[in-house]
Amino acid sequence: MMYAIGVDLGGTKTAAGLVSGDGAVLFSATVPTLNRDGGATVLDATAALVSSLTARAEAEGLDVAGVGVGSAGVIDAAQGLVISSTDAILGWAGTALTTGLATRLGLPSSSIRAVNDVHAHALGEAWAGAAAGSESSLLVAFGTGVGGSFVLAGHPILGHRFVGGHVGHFASPYAYDGGIPVPCVCGGSGHVEAIASGPAIREAYVRLGGARSVADARAVFVLAGAGDATACEAVRRGSAAAGQAVGGLANILDPEVVVVSGGLSDAGAAWWGPMECALRAELLPTLSGLPVLPAKLGNTAAMVGAARLVLAPASQPALTSQPARIPQL
Amino acid sequence: MMYAIGVDLGGTKTAAGLVSGDGAVLFSATVPTLNRDGGATVLDATAALVSSLTARAEAEGLDVAGVGVGSAGVIDAAQGLVISSTDAILGWAGTALTTGLATRLGLPSSSIRAVNDVHAHALGEAWAGAAAGSESSLLVAFGTGVGGSFVLAGHPILGHRFVGGHVGHFASPYAYDGGIPVPCVCGGSGHVEAIASGPAIREAYVRLGGARSVADARAVFVLAGAGDATACEAVRRGSAAAGQAVGGLANILDPEVVVVSGGLSDAGAAWWGPMECALRAELLPTLSGLPVLPAKLGNTAAMVGAARLVLAPASQPALTSQPARIPQL
């Protein structure tokens, strides 16, 4: 059995674990991401975390094939570079992620791979989670933002500029109030993320004239659970917008299965019910049997998917071995 | 140089041509599709058309590698079967397209390949048309319907049930009137196709209270060109909905280039102008330089793309040879 270290490098914490060739996490550890101190400091801390796990694996006689990283930001997976990033990690943009880790760990660059964390998350679920065994899956995560990834024959489709998967940034009829599009964090407006993210649900409650002071989406869900009509409407709009968006994406991409994840998907039936109803209302008749599944791996998904980047060669068929769905050119 | 016969099998006519290994059409011919007489009759006529072209190629000493077909309907590209089809070709659903042609032509089934015509169209433009040389392209066609295809490293992404590319069937804020979604031909409502197709532009003119009798979208464009305010508004909504939809898809898929085709794209600046404006308004900042190109091959695109299905092996890199954009698993 081969093993790899999978790293989930987020804005507030960095988790890493030893992942086996069948997708199990044997052990893991978490450190705060030193998100105010620049890229080099983040790499130092990440390398130290990886070293401690590698040492433990070696002590147990386990073979570590390499290190996979799922990182916040837009990641050039070919060069292992952080192309851009929000201020969640100051100075992260421009960081040579894979070569920086390779130098610190004394490993060849070829044994370290990196992708954006949402792609890692989706790859984890596709490999060893809710979509395990599928030929293609679409994962969409609804939380602080809205992100997703289409995994085809084991490959997350990263996009030409590595910005593929921005599934929160297309138009949603729910993101209009009286014909005026609601502003989106991307600078545009009327987008899915502007109505279906957690912060957007809180903002909708305020915009609809909600009487109570609410700190976050969680507070809106509590009010909705207590029968507050404005909170119910904010939750309804957010969840229906989410489902309508995922259903439309399924019509376009025709994945074998859909996985819905993120903090909102954990909010229970109040969100999942109207989300799935709107999703199924949107589907073409041919897709009526589409499996719509909650994620299974919880907060280890990105770690597992990241490890997969370096564990795959022996077991992963090339995309072109899938003639059933892709013309064999 | 290798050659192949490419067939574009549509509801009203079937065109076939001899296509060279560099994407040129040497000669072609067209016959009416016998769309009321059932699948076997359509196959008879198609085989006769292919035979005549093959005979001419052989007479000229040209080597024909096989036959590629882009066909109306949902096509199982692995089995070469017509999964479903509209009434445009009666009895087409269930037809064994590739084996039926192979039997009639005395060819091995392995030398005949088939995909849906929109995927063939996109593959033609990706190979030898507007998107030639690109690693990935998204083509969207606006005409009687709205269809599209995402071509990645030379492979149109067909979807698990071969229904991928139904890019007309996701929500459009423009497809709502006073909060009520406009019915869509798919049975759903509020979809891009319900406002952005040619027939939808005609219907919008009528719905908006247009004073004149209009037979089709062309008549609405003529009125708009003469300053009819209702016609201008119908065209504006249809073209803006088209652009917004394509822009959102670009954010999600991040193709290297976008190709816009179909009858409406040929209507000139009155459609293309507001379409491209809405498209660019929708893009994430990272995509601001995205090339948005008109199609180049005209009505030979599907024929050329279909031929590509059997011409590719020698020259087409496998998808996994594209590590820059897809993790090399």
Coordinates of C-alpha atoms in Angstrom, one line a residue, chain B residues 11-284:
Chain B
G11 CA -33.7 17.2 -39.5
T12 CA -34.2 18.6 -43.0
K13 CA -31.0 17.7 -44.9
T14 CA -27.9 15.5 -44.7
A15 CA -24.6 16.9 -45.9
A16 CA -21.5 14.8 -46.3
G17 CA -18.0 15.7 -47.5
L18 CA -14.5 14.4 -47.9
V19 CA -12.4 16.0 -45.2
S20 CA -8.6 16.0 -45.2
G21 CA -6.3 15.4 -42.2
D22 CA -5.8 19.1 -42.0
G23 CA -9.5 20.0 -41.8
A24 CA -10.2 21.0 -45.4
V25 CA -13.4 19.9 -47.2
L26 CA -12.3 18.7 -50.7
F27 CA -15.8 18.0 -52.0
S28 CA -19.3 17.5 -50.6
A29 CA -22.9 16.7 -51.4
T30 CA -26.3 17.2 -49.8
V31 CA -29.5 15.2 -49.9
P32 CA -32.8 15.8 -48.1
T33 CA -33.2 13.8 -44.9
L34 CA -36.1 11.5 -45.4
N35 CA -37.5 12.5 -42.1
R36 CA -41.0 10.9 -42.3
D37 CA -39.8 7.4 -43.4
G38 CA -38.1 6.0 -40.3
G39 CA -34.5 5.2 -39.3
A40 CA -33.8 2.5 -41.8
T41 CA -34.7 4.7 -44.8
V42 CA -32.5 7.6 -43.4
L43 CA -29.6 5.1 -43.0
D44 CA -30.1 3.9 -46.6
A45 CA -30.0 7.4 -48.0
T46 CA -27.0 8.3 -45.8
A47 CA -25.1 5.2 -46.9
A48 CA -25.8 5.9 -50.5
L49 CA -24.5 9.5 -50.1
V50 CA -21.3 8.2 -48.3
S51 CA -20.8 5.6 -51.0
S52 CA -20.8 8.1 -53.8
L53 CA -18.3 10.3 -52.0
T54 CA -16.1 7.3 -51.1
A55 CA -16.1 6.2 -54.8
R56 CA -15.1 9.6 -55.9
A57 CA -12.3 9.7 -53.3
E58 CA -11.0 6.3 -54.4
A59 CA -11.2 7.4 -58.0
E60 CA -8.9 10.2 -57.1
G61 CA -6.5 7.9 -55.2
L62 CA -7.4 9.3 -51.8
D63 CA -7.3 7.1 -48.7
V64 CA -10.5 7.1 -46.7
A65 CA -9.9 6.2 -43.0
G66 CA -13.6 6.0 -42.0
V67 CA -16.9 7.8 -41.6
G68 CA -17.8 10.3 -38.8
V69 CA -21.4 11.3 -38.2
G70 CA -22.7 14.3 -36.4
S71 CA -26.4 13.6 -36.0
A72 CA -29.5 15.3 -34.6
G73 CA -30.7 13.7 -31.4
V74 CA -29.1 12.5 -28.3
I75 CA -26.4 10.1 -29.5
D76 CA -24.7 7.3 -27.4
A77 CA -21.2 7.8 -28.8
A78 CA -19.9 4.6 -27.3
Q79 CA -22.6 2.3 -28.8
G80 CA -23.3 4.5 -31.9
L81 CA -27.0 4.5 -31.0
V82 CA -29.6 7.2 -31.3
I83 CA -30.9 7.4 -27.7
S84 CA -33.7 9.9 -28.3
S85 CA -34.7 12.5 -30.9
T86 CA -37.4 15.0 -31.5
D87 CA -40.1 14.4 -34.2
A88 CA -37.9 16.3 -36.6
I89 CA -36.8 12.8 -37.8
L90 CA -39.6 10.3 -37.1
G91 CA -38.4 6.9 -35.9
W92 CA -34.9 8.1 -35.4
A93 CA -34.7 7.2 -31.7
G94 CA -33.5 3.7 -31.2
T95 CA -31.6 3.6 -34.5
A96 CA -28.3 1.7 -34.5
L97 CA -26.6 4.5 -36.4
T98 CA -23.0 3.2 -36.6
T99 CA -23.6 -0.5 -37.1
G100 CA -26.5 0.2 -39.5
L101 CA -24.2 2.3 -41.7
A102 CA -21.3 -0.2 -41.3
T103 CA -23.6 -3.0 -42.6
R104 CA -24.8 -1.0 -45.5
L105 CA -21.3 0.2 -46.4
G106 CA -19.5 -3.1 -45.8
L107 CA -17.1 -1.4 -43.4
P108 CA -16.0 -2.6 -39.9
S109 CA -18.1 -0.8 -37.2
S110 CA -14.8 0.4 -35.7
S111 CA -14.2 2.8 -38.7
I112 CA -17.5 4.6 -38.1
R113 CA -18.1 7.0 -35.2
A114 CA -21.1 9.2 -34.3
V115 CA -21.8 12.1 -31.9
N116 CA -24.6 14.6 -31.5
D117 CA -24.4 17.3 -34.2
V118 CA -23.7 20.2 -31.8
H119 CA -20.7 18.4 -30.4
A120 CA -19.5 17.7 -34.0
H121 CA -20.0 21.4 -34.8
A122 CA -18.0 22.5 -31.8
L123 CA -15.3 19.9 -32.5
G124 CA -15.0 21.2 -36.1
E125 CA -14.6 24.8 -34.9
A126 CA -12.1 23.6 -32.2
W127 CA -10.0 21.7 -34.7
A128 CA -10.1 23.7 -37.9
G129 CA -12.2 26.8 -37.3
A130 CA -12.4 29.8 -34.9
A131 CA -10.9 27.9 -32.0
A132 CA -8.2 26.1 -33.9
G133 CA -5.0 25.8 -31.8
S134 CA -6.8 26.3 -28.5
E135 CA -6.5 23.8 -25.7
S136 CA -10.1 24.3 -24.7
S137 CA -13.1 26.1 -26.1
L138 CA -16.7 26.6 -25.3
L139 CA -19.0 26.9 -28.3
V140 CA -22.6 28.1 -27.9
A141 CA -25.0 28.2 -30.8
F142 CA -28.1 30.4 -30.8
G143 CA -30.7 29.6 -33.4
T144 CA -33.9 27.6 -33.4
G145 CA -32.7 26.3 -30.1
V146 CA -29.7 26.9 -27.9
G147 CA -27.0 24.3 -27.7
G148 CA -23.3 24.1 -26.9
S149 CA -20.3 22.0 -26.3
F150 CA -17.2 22.3 -24.2
V151 CA -14.2 20.9 -26.1
L152 CA -11.2 20.0 -23.9
A153 CA -7.9 18.9 -25.4
G154 CA -9.8 17.9 -28.5
H155 CA -12.6 16.0 -26.7
P156 CA -16.1 17.3 -26.6
I157 CA -17.4 16.6 -23.1
L158 CA -20.5 14.5 -23.9
G159 CA -21.8 13.8 -20.4
H160 CA -22.6 10.7 -18.5
R161 CA -26.0 10.2 -20.3
F162 CA -24.7 11.9 -23.4
V163 CA -26.9 14.9 -22.7
G164 CA -24.1 17.3 -21.9
G165 CA -24.1 20.5 -23.7
H166 CA -27.8 21.5 -23.0
V167 CA -26.6 25.0 -22.3
G168 CA -30.0 26.4 -23.1
H169 CA -31.6 24.8 -20.0
F170 CA -30.4 26.8 -17.1
A171 CA -32.0 29.8 -15.4
S172 CA -32.0 33.2 -17.1
P173 CA -33.2 36.3 -15.2
Y174 CA -34.3 37.6 -18.7
A175 CA -36.7 34.6 -19.0
Y176 CA -39.0 36.0 -16.4
D177 CA -41.9 38.4 -17.0
G178 CA -43.2 40.1 -13.9
G179 CA -41.6 37.4 -11.8
I180 CA -43.3 34.6 -13.8
P181 CA -40.9 32.3 -15.6
V182 CA -41.5 32.0 -19.4
P183 CA -42.2 28.3 -20.4
C184 CA -39.4 26.5 -22.1
V185 CA -39.6 23.8 -24.8
C186 CA -38.0 21.3 -22.4
G187 CA -41.1 21.4 -20.2
G188 CA -39.4 23.6 -17.6
S189 CA -39.5 27.4 -17.5
G190 CA -37.3 30.4 -17.0
H191 CA -34.5 28.9 -19.1
V192 CA -32.0 30.7 -21.4
E193 CA -33.6 29.0 -24.4
A194 CA -37.0 30.4 -23.5
I195 CA -35.8 34.0 -24.2
A196 CA -32.6 33.7 -26.3
S197 CA -33.6 31.3 -29.2
G198 CA -34.9 32.6 -32.5
P199 CA -38.5 31.5 -31.8
A200 CA -38.2 33.0 -28.3
I201 CA -37.3 36.4 -29.7
R202 CA -40.4 36.2 -31.9
E203 CA -42.5 35.2 -28.9
A204 CA -41.1 38.0 -26.7
Y205 CA -42.1 40.5 -29.4
V206 CA -45.7 39.1 -29.3
R207 CA -45.7 39.0 -25.5
L208 CA -44.5 42.6 -25.2
G209 CA -47.5 43.6 -27.3
G210 CA -45.8 44.1 -30.6
A211 CA -48.3 45.6 -33.0
R212 CA -47.2 43.8 -36.2
S213 CA -47.7 40.2 -37.3
V214 CA -44.3 38.5 -37.3
A215 CA -43.6 35.1 -38.8
D216 CA -40.2 34.6 -37.2
A217 CA -37.1 36.2 -35.5
R218 CA -35.9 37.5 -38.8
A219 CA -39.1 39.6 -39.1
V220 CA -38.5 41.0 -35.6
F221 CA -34.9 42.0 -36.6
V222 CA -36.3 43.8 -39.7
L223 CA -38.8 45.7 -37.5
A224 CA -36.0 46.5 -35.0
G225 CA -33.8 47.8 -37.8
A226 CA -36.7 50.1 -38.8
G227 CA -36.9 51.5 -35.2
D228 CA -39.9 49.5 -33.8
A229 CA -39.4 49.9 -30.0
T230 CA -41.0 46.7 -29.1
A231 CA -38.9 44.7 -31.6
C232 CA -35.8 46.5 -30.3
E233 CA -36.7 45.4 -26.8
A234 CA -37.3 41.7 -27.8
V235 CA -33.9 41.7 -29.6
R236 CA -32.2 43.3 -26.6
R237 CA -33.6 40.8 -24.2
G238 CA -32.7 37.8 -26.3
S239 CA -29.2 39.0 -27.1
A240 CA -28.5 40.1 -23.5
A241 CA -29.8 36.8 -22.2
A242 CA -27.5 35.0 -24.6
G243 CA -24.4 37.0 -23.6
Q244 CA -25.1 36.7 -19.9
A245 CA -25.5 32.9 -20.2
V246 CA -22.3 32.5 -22.1
G247 CA -20.4 34.8 -19.7
G248 CA -21.6 32.7 -16.7
L249 CA -20.6 29.5 -18.4
A250 CA -17.1 31.0 -19.1
N251 CA -16.7 31.8 -15.4
I252 CA -17.6 28.2 -14.6
L253 CA -15.6 26.4 -17.3
D254 CA -12.7 28.9 -17.9
P255 CA -12.2 27.9 -21.6
E256 CA -9.3 29.3 -23.5
V257 CA -11.7 30.8 -26.1
V258 CA -15.4 31.1 -26.6
V259 CA -17.1 30.7 -30.0
V260 CA -20.6 32.0 -30.6
S261 CA -22.4 30.5 -33.6
G262 CA -25.9 29.8 -34.9
G263 CA -28.4 31.7 -37.0
L264 CA -28.7 34.6 -34.5
S265 CA -25.0 35.2 -34.5
D266 CA -25.2 35.9 -38.2
A267 CA -27.9 38.6 -37.6
G268 CA -25.2 41.3 -37.4
A269 CA -24.3 43.9 -34.8
A270 CA -27.9 44.3 -33.6
W271 CA -27.6 41.0 -31.9
W272 CA -23.8 40.6 -31.5
G273 CA -23.3 44.0 -29.9
P274 CA -25.6 43.6 -26.9
M275 CA -24.7 39.9 -26.7
E276 CA -21.0 40.6 -26.3
C277 CA -21.6 43.5 -24.0
A278 CA -23.7 41.4 -21.6
L279 CA -21.2 38.6 -21.9
R280 CA -18.3 40.7 -20.8
A281 CA -20.3 42.4 -18.0
E282 CA -20.7 38.9 -16.5
L283 CA -17.0 37.8 -16.6
L284 CA -14.8 37.5 -13.5

